PDB file of C-alpha atoms and ligand atoms in Angstrom:
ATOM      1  CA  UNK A   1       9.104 -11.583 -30.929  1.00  0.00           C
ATOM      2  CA  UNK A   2       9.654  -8.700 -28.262  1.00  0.00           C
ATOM      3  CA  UNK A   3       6.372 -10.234 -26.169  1.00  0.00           C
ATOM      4  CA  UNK A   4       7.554 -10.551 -22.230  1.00  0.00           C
ATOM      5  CA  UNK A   5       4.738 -13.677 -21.880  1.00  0.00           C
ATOM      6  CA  UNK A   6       6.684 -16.554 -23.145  1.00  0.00           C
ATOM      7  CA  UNK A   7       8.830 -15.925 -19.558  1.00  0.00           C
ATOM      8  CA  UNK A   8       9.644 -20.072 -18.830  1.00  0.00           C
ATOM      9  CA  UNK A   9      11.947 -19.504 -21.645  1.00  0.00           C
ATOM     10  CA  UNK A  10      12.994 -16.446 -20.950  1.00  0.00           C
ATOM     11  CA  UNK A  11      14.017 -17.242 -17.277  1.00  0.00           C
ATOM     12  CA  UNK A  12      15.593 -20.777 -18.468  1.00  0.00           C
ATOM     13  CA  UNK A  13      18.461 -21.547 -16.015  1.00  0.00           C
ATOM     14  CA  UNK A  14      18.077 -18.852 -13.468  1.00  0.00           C
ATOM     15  CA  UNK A  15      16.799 -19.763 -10.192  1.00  0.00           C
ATOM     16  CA  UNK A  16      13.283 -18.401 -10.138  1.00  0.00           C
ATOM     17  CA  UNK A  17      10.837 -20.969  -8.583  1.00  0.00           C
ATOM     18  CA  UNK A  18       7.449 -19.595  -9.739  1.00  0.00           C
ATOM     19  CA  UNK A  19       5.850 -16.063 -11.989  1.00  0.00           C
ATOM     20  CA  UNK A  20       3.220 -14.812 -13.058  1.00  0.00           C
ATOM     21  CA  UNK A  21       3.208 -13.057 -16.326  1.00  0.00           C
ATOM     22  CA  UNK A  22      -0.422 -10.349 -17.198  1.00  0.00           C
ATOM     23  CA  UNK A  23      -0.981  -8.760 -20.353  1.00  0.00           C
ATOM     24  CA  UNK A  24      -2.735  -5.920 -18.265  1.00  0.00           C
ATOM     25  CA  UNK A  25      -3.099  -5.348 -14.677  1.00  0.00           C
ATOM     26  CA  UNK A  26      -3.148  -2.465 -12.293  1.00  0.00           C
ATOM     27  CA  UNK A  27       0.160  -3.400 -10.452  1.00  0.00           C
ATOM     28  CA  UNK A  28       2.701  -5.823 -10.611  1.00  0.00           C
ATOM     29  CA  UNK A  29       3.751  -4.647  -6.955  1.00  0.00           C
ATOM     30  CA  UNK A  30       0.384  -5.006  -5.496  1.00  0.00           C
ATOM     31  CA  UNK A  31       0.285  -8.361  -6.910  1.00  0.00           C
ATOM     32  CA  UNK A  32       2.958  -9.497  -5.691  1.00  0.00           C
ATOM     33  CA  UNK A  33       2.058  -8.157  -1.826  1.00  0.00           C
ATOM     34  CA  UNK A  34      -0.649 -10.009  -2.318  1.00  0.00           C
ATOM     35  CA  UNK A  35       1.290 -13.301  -3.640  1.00  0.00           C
ATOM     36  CA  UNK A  36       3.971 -12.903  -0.879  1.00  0.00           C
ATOM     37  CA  UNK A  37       1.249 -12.570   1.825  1.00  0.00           C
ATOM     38  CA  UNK A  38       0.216 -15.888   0.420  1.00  0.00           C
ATOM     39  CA  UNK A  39       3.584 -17.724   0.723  1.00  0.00           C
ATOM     40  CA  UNK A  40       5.360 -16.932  -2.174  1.00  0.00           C
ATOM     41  CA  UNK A  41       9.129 -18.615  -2.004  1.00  0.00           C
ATOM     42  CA  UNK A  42      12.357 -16.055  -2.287  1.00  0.00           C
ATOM     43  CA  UNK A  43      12.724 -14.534  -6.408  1.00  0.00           C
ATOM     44  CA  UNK A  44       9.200 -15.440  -6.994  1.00  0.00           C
ATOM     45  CA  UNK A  45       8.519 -12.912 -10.244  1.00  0.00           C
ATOM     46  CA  UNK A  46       6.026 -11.113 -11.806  1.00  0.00           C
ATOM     47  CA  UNK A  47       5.366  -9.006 -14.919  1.00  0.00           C
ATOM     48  CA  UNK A  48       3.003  -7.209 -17.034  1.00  0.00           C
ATOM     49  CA  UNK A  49       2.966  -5.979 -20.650  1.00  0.00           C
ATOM     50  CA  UNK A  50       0.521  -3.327 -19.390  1.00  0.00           C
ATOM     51  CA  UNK A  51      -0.351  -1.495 -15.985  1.00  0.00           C
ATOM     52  CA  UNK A  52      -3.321   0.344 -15.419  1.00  0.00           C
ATOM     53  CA  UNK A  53      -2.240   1.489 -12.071  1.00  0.00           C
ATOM     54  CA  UNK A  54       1.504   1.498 -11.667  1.00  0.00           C
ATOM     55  CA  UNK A  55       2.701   2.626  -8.511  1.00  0.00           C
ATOM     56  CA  UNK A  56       5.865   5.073  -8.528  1.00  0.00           C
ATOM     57  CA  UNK A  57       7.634   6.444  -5.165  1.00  0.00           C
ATOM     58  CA  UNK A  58       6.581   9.806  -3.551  1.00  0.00           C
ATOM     59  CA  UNK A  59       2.304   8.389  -4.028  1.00  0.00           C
ATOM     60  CA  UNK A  60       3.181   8.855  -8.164  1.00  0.00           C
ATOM     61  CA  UNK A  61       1.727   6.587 -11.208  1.00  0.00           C
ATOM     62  CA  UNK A  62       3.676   4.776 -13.235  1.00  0.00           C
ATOM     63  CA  UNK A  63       2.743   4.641 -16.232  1.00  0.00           C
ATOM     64  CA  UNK A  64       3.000   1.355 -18.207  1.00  0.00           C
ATOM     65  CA  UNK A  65       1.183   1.553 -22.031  1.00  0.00           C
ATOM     66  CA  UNK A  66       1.020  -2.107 -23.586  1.00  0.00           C
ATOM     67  CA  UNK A  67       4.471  -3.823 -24.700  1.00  0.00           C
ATOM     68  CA  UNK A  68       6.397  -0.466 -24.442  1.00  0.00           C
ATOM     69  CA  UNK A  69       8.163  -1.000 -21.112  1.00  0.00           C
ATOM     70  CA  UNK A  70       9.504  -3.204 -18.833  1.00  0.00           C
ATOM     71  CA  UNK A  71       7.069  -3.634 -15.612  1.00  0.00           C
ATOM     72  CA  UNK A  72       8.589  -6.657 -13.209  1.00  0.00           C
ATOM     73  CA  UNK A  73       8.173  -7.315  -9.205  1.00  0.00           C
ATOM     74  CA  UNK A  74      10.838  -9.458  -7.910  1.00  0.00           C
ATOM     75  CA  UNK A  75       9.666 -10.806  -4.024  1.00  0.00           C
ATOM     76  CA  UNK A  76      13.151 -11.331  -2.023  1.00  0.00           C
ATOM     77  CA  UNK A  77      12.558 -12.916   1.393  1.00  0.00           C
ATOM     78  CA  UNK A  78      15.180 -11.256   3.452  1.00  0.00           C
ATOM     79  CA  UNK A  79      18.648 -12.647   3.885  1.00  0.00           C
ATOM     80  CA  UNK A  80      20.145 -10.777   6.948  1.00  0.00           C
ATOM     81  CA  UNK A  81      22.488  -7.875   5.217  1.00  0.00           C
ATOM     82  CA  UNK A  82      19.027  -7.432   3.708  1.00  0.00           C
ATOM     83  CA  UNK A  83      17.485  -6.632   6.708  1.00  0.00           C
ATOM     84  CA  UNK A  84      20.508  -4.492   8.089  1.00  0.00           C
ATOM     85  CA  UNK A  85      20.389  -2.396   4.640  1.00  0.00           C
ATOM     86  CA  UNK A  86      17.283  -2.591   3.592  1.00  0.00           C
ATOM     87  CA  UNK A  87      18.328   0.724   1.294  1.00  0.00           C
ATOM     88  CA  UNK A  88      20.854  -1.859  -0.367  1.00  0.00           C
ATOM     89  CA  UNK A  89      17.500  -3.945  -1.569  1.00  0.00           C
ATOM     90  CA  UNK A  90      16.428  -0.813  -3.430  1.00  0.00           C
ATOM     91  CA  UNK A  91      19.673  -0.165  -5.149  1.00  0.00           C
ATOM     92  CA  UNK A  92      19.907  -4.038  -6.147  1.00  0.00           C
ATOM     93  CA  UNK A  93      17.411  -2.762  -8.624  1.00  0.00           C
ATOM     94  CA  UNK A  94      19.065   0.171  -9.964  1.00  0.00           C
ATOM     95  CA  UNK A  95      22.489  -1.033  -9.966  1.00  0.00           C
ATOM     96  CA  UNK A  96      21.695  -4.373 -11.830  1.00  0.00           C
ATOM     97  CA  UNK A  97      20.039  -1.884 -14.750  1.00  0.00           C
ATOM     98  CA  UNK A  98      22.828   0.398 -14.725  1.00  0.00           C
ATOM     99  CA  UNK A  99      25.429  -2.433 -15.282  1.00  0.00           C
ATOM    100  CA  UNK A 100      23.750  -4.219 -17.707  1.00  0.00           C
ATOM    101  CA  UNK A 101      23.218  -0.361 -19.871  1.00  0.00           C
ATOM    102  CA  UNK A 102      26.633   0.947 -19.392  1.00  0.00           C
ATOM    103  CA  UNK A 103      27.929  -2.855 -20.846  1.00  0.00           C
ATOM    104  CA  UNK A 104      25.715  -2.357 -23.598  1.00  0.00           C
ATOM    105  CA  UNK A 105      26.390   0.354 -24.677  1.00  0.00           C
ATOM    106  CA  UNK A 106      29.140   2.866 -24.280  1.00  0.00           C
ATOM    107  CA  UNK A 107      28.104   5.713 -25.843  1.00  0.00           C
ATOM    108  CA  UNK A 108      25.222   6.423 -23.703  1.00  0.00           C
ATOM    109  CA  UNK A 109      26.351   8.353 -20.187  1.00  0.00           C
ATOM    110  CA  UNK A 110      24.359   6.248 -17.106  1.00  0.00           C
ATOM    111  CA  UNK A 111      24.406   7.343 -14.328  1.00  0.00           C
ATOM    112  CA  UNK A 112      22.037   6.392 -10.520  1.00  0.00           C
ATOM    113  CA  UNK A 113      20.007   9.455  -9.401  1.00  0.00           C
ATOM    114  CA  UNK A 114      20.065   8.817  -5.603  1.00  0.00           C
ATOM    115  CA  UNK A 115      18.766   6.524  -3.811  1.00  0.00           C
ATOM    116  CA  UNK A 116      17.556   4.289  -6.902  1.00  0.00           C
ATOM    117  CA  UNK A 117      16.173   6.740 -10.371  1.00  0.00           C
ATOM    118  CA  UNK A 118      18.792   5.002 -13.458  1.00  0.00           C
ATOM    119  CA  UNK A 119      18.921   8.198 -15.661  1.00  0.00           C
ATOM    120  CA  UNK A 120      20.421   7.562 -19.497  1.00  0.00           C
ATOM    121  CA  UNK A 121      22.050  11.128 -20.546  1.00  0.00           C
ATOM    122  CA  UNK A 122      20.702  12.982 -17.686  1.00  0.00           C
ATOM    123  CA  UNK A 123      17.201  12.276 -17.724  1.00  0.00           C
ATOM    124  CA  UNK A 124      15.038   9.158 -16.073  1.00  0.00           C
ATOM    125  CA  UNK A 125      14.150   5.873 -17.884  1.00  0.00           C
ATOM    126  CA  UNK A 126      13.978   3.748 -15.008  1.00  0.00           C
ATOM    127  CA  UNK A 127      12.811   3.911 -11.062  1.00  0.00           C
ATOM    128  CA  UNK A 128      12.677   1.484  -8.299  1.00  0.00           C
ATOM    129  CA  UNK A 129       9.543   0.951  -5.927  1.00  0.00           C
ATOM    130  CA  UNK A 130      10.639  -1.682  -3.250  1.00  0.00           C
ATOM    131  CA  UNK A 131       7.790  -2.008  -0.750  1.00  0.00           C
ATOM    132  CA  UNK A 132       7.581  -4.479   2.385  1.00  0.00           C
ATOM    133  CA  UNK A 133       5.678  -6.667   4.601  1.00  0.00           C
ATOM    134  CA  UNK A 134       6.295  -6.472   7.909  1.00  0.00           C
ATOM    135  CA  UNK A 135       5.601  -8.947  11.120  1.00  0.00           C
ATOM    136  CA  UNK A 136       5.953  -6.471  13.868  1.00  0.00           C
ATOM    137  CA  UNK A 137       8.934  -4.806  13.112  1.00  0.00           C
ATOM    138  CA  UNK A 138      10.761  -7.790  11.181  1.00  0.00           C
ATOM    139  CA  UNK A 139      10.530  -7.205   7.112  1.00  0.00           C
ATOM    140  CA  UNK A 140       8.931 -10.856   6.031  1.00  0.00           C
ATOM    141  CA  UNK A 141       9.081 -10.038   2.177  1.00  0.00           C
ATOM    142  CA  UNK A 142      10.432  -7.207  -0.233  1.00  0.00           C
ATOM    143  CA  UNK A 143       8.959  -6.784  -3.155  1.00  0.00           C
ATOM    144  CA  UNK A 144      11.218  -5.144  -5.713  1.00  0.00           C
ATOM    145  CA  UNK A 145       9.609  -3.189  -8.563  1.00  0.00           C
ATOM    146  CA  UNK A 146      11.092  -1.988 -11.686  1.00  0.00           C
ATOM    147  CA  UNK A 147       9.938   0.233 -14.511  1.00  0.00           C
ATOM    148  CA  UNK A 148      12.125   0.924 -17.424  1.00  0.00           C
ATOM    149  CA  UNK A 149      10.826   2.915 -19.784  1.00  0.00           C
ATOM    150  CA  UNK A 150      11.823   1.038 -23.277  1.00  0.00           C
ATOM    151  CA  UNK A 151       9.725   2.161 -26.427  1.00  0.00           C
ATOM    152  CA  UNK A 152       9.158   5.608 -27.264  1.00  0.00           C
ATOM    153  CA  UNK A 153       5.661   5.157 -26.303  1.00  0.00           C
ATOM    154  CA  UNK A 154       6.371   4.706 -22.506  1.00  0.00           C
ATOM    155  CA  UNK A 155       7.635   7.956 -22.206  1.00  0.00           C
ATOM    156  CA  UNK A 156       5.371   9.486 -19.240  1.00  0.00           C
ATOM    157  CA  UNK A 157       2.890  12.205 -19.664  1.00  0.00           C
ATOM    158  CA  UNK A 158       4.573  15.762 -18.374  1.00  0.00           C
ATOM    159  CA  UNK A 159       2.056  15.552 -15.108  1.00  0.00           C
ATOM    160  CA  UNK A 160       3.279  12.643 -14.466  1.00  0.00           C
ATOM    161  CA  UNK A 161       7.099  13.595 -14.137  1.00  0.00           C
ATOM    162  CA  UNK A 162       9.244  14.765 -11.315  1.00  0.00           C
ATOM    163  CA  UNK A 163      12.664  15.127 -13.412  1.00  0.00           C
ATOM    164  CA  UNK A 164      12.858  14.966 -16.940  1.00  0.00           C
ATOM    165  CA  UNK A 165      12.209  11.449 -18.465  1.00  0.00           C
ATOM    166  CA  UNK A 166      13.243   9.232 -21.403  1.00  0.00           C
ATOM    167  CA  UNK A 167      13.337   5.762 -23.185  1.00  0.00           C
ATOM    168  CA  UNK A 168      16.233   3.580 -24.238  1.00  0.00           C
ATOM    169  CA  UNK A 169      14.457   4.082 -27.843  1.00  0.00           C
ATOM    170  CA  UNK A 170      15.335   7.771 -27.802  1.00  0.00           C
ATOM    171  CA  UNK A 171      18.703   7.236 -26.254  1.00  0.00           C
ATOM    172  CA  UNK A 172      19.906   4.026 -27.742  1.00  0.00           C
ATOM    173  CA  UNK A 173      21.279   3.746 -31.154  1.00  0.00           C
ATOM    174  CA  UNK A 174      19.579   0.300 -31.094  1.00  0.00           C
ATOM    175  CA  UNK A 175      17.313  -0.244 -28.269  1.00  0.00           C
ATOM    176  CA  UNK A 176      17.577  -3.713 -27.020  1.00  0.00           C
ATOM    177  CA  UNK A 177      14.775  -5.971 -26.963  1.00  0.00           C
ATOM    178  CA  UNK A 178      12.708  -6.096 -23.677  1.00  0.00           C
ATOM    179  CA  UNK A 179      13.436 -10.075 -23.099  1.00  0.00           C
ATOM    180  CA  UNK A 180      16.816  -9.893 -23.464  1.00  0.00           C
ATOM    181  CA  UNK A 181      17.054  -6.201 -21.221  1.00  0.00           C
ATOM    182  CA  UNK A 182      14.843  -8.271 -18.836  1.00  0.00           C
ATOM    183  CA  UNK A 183      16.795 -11.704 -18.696  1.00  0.00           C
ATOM    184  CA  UNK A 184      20.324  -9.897 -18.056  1.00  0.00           C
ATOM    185  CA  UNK A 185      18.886  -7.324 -15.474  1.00  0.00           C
ATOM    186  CA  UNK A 186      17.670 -10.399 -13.786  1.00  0.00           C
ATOM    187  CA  UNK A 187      21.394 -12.219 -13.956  1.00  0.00           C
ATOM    188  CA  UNK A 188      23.042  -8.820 -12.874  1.00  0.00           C
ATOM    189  CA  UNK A 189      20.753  -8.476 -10.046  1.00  0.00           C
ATOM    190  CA  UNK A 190      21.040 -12.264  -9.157  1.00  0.00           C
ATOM    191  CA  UNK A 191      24.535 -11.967  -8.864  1.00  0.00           C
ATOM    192  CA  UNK A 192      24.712  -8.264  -7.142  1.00  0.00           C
ATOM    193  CA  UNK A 193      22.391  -9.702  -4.869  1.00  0.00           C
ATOM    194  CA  UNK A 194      25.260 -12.056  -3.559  1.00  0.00           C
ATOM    195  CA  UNK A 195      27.845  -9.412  -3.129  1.00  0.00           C
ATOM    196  CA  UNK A 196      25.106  -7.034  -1.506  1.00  0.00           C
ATOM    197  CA  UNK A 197      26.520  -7.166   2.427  1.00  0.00           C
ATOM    198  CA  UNK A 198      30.022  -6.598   0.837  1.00  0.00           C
ATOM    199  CA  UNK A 199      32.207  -3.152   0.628  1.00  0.00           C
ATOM    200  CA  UNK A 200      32.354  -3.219  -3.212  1.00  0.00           C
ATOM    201  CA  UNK A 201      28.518  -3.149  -3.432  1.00  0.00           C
ATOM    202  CA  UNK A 202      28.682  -0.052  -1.614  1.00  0.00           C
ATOM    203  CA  UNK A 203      31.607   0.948  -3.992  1.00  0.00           C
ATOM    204  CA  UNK A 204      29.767   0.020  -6.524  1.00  0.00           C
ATOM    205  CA  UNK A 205      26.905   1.645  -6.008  1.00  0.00           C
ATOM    206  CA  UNK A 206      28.749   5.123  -5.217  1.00  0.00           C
ATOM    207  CA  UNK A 207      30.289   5.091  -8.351  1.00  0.00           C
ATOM    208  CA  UNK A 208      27.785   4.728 -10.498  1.00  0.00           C
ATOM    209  CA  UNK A 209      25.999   7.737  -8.153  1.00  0.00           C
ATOM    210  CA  UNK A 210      25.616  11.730  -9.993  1.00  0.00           C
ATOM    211  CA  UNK A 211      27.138  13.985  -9.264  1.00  0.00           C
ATOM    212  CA  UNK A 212      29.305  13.393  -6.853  1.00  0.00           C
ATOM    213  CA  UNK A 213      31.177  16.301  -5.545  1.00  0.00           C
ATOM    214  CA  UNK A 214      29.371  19.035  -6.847  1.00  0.00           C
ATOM    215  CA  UNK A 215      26.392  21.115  -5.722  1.00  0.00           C
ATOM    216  CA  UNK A 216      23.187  19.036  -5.002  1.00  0.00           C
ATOM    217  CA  UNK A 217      19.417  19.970  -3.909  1.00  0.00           C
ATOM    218  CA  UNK A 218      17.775  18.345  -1.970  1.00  0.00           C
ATOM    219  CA  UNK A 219      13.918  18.595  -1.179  1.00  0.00           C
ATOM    220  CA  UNK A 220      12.987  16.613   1.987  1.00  0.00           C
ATOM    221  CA  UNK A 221       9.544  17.492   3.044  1.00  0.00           C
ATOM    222  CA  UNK A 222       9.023  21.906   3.226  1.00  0.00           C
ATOM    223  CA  UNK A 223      13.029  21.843   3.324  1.00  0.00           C
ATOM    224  CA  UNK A 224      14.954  22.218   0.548  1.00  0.00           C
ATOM    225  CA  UNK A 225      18.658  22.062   1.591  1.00  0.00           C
ATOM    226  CA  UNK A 226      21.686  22.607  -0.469  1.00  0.00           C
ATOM    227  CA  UNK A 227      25.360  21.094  -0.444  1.00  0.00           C
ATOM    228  CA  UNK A 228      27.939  19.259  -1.980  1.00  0.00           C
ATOM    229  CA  UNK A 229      27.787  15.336  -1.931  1.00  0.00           C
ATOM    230  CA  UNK A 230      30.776  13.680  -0.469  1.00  0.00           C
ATOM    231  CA  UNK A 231      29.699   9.916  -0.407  1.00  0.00           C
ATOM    232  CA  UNK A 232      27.712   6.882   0.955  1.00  0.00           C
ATOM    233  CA  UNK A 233      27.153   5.735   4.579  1.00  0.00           C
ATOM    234  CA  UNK A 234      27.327   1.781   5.225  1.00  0.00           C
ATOM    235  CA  UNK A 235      23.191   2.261   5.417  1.00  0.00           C
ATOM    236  CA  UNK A 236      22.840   4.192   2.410  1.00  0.00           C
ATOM    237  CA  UNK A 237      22.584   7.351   3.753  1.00  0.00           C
ATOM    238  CA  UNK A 238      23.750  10.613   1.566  1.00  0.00           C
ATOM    239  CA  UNK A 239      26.601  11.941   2.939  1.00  0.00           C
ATOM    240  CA  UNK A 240      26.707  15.972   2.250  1.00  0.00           C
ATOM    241  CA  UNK A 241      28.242  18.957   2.992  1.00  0.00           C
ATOM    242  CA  UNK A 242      26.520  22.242   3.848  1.00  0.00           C
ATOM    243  CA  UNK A 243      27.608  25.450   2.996  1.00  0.00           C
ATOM    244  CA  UNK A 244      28.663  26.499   6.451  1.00  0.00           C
ATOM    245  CA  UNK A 245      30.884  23.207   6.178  1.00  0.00           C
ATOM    246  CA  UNK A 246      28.762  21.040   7.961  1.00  0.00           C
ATOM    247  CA  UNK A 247      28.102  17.700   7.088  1.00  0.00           C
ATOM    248  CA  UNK A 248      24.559  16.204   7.291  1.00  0.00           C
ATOM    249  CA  UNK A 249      23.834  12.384   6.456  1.00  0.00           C
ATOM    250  CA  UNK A 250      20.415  12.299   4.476  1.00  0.00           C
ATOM    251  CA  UNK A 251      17.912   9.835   5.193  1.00  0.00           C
ATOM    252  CA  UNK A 252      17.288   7.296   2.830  1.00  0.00           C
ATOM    253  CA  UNK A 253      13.448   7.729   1.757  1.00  0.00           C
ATOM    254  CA  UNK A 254      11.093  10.332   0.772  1.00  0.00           C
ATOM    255  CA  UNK A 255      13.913  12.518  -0.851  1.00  0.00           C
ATOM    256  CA  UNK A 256      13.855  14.571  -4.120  1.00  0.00           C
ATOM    257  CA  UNK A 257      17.841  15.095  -5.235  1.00  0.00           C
ATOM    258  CA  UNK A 258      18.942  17.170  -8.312  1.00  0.00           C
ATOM    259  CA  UNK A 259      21.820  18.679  -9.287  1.00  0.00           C
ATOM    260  CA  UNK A 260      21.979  22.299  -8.299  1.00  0.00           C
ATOM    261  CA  UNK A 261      21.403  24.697 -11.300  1.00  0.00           C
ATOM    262  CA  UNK A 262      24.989  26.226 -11.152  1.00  0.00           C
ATOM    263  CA  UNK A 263      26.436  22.758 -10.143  1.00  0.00           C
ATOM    264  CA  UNK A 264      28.463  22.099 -13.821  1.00  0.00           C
ATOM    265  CA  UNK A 265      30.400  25.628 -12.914  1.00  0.00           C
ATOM    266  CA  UNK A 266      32.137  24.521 -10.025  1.00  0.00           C
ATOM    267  CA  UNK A 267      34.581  21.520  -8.788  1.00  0.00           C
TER     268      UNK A 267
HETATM  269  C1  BTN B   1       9.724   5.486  -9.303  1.00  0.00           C
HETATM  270  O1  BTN B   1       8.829   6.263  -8.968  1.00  0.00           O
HETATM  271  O2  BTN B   1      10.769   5.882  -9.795  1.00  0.00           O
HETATM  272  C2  BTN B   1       9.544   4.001  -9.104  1.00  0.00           C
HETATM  273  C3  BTN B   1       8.717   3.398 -10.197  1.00  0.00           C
HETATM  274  C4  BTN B   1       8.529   1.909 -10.051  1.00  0.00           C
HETATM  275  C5  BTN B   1       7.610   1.374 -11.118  1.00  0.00           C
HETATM  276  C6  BTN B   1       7.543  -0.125 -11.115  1.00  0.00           C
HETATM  277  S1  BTN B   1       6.797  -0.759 -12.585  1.00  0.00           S
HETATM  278  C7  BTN B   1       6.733  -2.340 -11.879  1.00  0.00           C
HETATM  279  C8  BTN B   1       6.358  -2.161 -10.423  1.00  0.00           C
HETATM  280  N1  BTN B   1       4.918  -2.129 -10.257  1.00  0.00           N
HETATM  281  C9  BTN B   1       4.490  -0.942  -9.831  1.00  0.00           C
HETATM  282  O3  BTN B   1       3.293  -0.644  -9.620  1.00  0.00           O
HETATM  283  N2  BTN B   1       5.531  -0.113  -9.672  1.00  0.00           N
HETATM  284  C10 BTN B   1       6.793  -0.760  -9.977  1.00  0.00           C
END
């Protein structure tokens, strides 16, 4: 049975010390705010077969129909390369996904959209929405969020869309069932999560990055500025160069990137 809601079995073995598991709810992130405000210990999880008000980055919905998808929260109380890269949380997410795809299944292309987007032959079925609580300036919780779009019927509504989306059901030739996509994202992000103050999570993360080296956009508030990526600060930062040869470091944040539209004609 594909149901996410027997999770004790699911999560046999791995260190999670509590979940909560909804067959609707508005948020899985905004339950687990709540939860974390309340106490809840490190990899504390929790999951929904439906969402009624997902939350995506840049203010979007997420949209979640019932038993299509894979919604999840993960709350990580911060370990201290957390807190020095808190961008590195975020790709923990993304990276974890990515690995356990590109295993699967080598005849799909996956790639990471910078910072977090995992895109299956060029277009999105998964984002990351890590948001924190903060004692003054001190992060006291992250909650990592995932969506990946799995069944044919999560595939968003057009107003709902940024950059092109899919599902592993249109991509895959056999899309994996969501307790087994969720139990090995889980290990791969477990064990990512140990290497995450490390140079080859950096590495690691780079190189599963578009694009690299050829002509990006990027939209960062009014601006829209164009260059070629070169790489990855410590911190997460873009690394880019401008057409006049600068090179500008992009903040990690509210940041649309996309390939430019001429970008597969040069190198
Ligand atoms: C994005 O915009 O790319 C990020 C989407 C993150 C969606 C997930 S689904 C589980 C968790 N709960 C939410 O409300 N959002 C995240």
């Amino acid at each position: 049975m594909d149901s996410l809601l027997n999770l004790q079995s699911l999560i046999e073995g791995l260190p999670i010390p509590a979940w909560r598991a909804f067959e609707r709810i508005g948020s899985t992130n905004e339950e687990a705010l709540h939860w974390a405000e309340a106490g809840a210990a490190d990899l504390s999880l929790v999951l929904a077969e439906e969402q009624t008000a997902g939350r995506g980055r840049h203010g979007r919905r997420w949209h979640t129909p019932p038993a299509s998808a894979l919604a999840v929260s993960l709350i990580l109380r911060p370990r201290p390369a957390e807190i020095r890269w808190p961008a590195r949380v975020t790709a923990l997410g993304a990276l974890a996904l990515w690995q356990v795809l590109h295993t699967w299944d080598a005849k799909i292309q996956v790639g990471i959209k910078w910072p977090n987007d995992v895109l299956v032959n060029g277009k999105k079925v998964a984002g990351v929405l890590v948001e924190t609580i903060w004692e003054s300036d001190r992060p006291q919780a992250f909650v990592l969020g995932m969506g990946v779009n799995v069944f044919k019927a999560a595939l968003p509504p057009l107003s709902d869309l940024d950059f092109p989306a899919t599902t592993l059901e249109h991509e895959m030739e056999q899309p994996p069932d969501r307790p087994r996509l969720l139990r090995a994202w889980l290990e791969a992000l477990l064990e990512w999560r140990e290497h995450l103050g490390e140079p080859v999570f950096l590495q690691t993360w780079e190189s599963a990055l578009l694009w690299r080296e050829h002509l990006i956009e990027v939209q960062t508030g009014e601006h829209v500025l164009t260059g070629r990526w070169l790489g990855l600060e410590e911190d997460g930062r873009l690394r880019m160069q401008t057409p006049s040869g600068e090179t500008y470091l992009l903040p990690f944040g509210e940041v649309r990137l996309r390939p430019h539209p001429f970008h597969h004609l040069e190198r």
